[in-house]
Tab-separated table of C-alpha atoms in Angstrom:
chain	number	residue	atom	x	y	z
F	25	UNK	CA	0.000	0.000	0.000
F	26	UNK	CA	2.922	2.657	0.704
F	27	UNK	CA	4.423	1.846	-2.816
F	28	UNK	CA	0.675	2.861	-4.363
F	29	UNK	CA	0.535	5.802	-1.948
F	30	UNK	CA	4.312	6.766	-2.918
F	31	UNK	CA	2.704	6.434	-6.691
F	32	UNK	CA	-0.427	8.337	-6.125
F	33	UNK	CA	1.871	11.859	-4.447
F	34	UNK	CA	3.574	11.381	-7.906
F	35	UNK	CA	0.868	12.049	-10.215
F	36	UNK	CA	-1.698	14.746	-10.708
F	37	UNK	CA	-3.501	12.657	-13.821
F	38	UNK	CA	-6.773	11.311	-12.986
F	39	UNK	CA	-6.793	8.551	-14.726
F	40	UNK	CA	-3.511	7.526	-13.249
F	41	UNK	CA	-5.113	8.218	-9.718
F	42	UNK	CA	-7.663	5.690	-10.410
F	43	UNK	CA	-5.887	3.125	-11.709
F	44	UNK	CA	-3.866	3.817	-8.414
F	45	UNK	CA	-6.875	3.401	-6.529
F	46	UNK	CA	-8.238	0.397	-7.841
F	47	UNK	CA	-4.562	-1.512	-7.317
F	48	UNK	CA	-4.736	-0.232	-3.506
F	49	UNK	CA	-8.555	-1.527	-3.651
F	50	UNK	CA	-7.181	-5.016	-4.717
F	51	UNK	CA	-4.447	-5.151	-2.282
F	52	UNK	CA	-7.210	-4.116	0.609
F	53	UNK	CA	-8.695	-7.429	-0.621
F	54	UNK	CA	-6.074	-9.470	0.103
F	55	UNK	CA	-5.084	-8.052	2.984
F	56	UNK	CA	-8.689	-8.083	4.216
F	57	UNK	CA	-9.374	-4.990	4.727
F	58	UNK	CA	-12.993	-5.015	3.699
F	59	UNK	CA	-14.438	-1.757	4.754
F	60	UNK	CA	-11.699	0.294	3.157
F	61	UNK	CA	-11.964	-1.699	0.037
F	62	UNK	CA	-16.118	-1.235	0.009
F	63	UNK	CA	-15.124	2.651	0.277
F	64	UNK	CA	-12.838	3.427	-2.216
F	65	UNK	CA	-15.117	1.142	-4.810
F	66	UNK	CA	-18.084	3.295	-3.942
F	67	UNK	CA	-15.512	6.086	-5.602
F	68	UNK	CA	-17.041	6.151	-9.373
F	69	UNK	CA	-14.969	5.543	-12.400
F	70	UNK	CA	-14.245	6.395	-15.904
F	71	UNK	CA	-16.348	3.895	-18.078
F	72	UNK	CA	-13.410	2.021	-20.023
F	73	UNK	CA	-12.086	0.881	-15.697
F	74	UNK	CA	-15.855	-0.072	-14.879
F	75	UNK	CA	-15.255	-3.628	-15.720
F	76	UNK	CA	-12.539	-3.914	-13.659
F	77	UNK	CA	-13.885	-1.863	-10.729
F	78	UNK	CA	-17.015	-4.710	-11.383
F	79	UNK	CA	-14.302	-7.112	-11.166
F	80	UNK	CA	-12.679	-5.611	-7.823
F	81	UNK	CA	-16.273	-5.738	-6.682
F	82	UNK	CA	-17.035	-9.278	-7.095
F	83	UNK	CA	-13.773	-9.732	-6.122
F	84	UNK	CA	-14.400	-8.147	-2.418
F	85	UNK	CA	-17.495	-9.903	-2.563
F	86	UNK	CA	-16.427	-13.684	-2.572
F	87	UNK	CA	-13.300	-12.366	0.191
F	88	UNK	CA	-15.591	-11.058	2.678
F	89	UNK	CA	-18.362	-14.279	2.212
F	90	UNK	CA	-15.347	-16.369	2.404
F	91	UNK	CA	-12.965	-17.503	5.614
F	92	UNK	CA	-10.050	-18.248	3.335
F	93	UNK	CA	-8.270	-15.616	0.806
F	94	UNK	CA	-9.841	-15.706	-2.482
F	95	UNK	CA	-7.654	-16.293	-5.837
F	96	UNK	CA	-7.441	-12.710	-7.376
F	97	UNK	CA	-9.403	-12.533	-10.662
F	98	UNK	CA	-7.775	-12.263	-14.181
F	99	UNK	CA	-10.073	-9.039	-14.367
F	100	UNK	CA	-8.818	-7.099	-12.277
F	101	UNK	CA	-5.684	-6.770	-14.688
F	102	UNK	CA	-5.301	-3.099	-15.411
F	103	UNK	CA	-5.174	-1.144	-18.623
F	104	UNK	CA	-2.211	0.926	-18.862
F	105	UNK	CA	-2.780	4.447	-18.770
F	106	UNK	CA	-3.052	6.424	-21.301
């Protein structure tokens, strides 16, 4: 999470902010942090990262319904920014 944060204070581009956030959303996840996954993914998105912030969701989803760590999707793989 500190190398995403050290990314984030590096970049003013939105687009590069998001795909920050949705990383730190995924790594939440794993580390089980389900509430401050669930509130960064209630942050909205530009349409061409919905389907991964669906997969991220769905992702969270299965983790917090589950007692052991669920495999993270091939969805979730991010589009470079543009």
């Amino acid at each position: 999470l500190g190398a995403w944060d050290g990314l984030a204070a590096l970049t003013t581009n939105a687009v590069e902010q998001e795909v920050i956030r949705l990383h730190r959303i995924r790594i939440l996840i794993e580390l089980r942090r389900f509430p401050e996954a669930r509130e960064l993914l209630a942050q909205p998105v530009r349409p061409p990262l919905e389907k991964v912030r669906g997969a991220l969701q769905a992702y969270l989803d299965k983790a917090a319904g589950s007692k052991t760590p669920a495999a993270t999707p091939a969805a979730t793989a991010l589009p470079a920014a543009s």
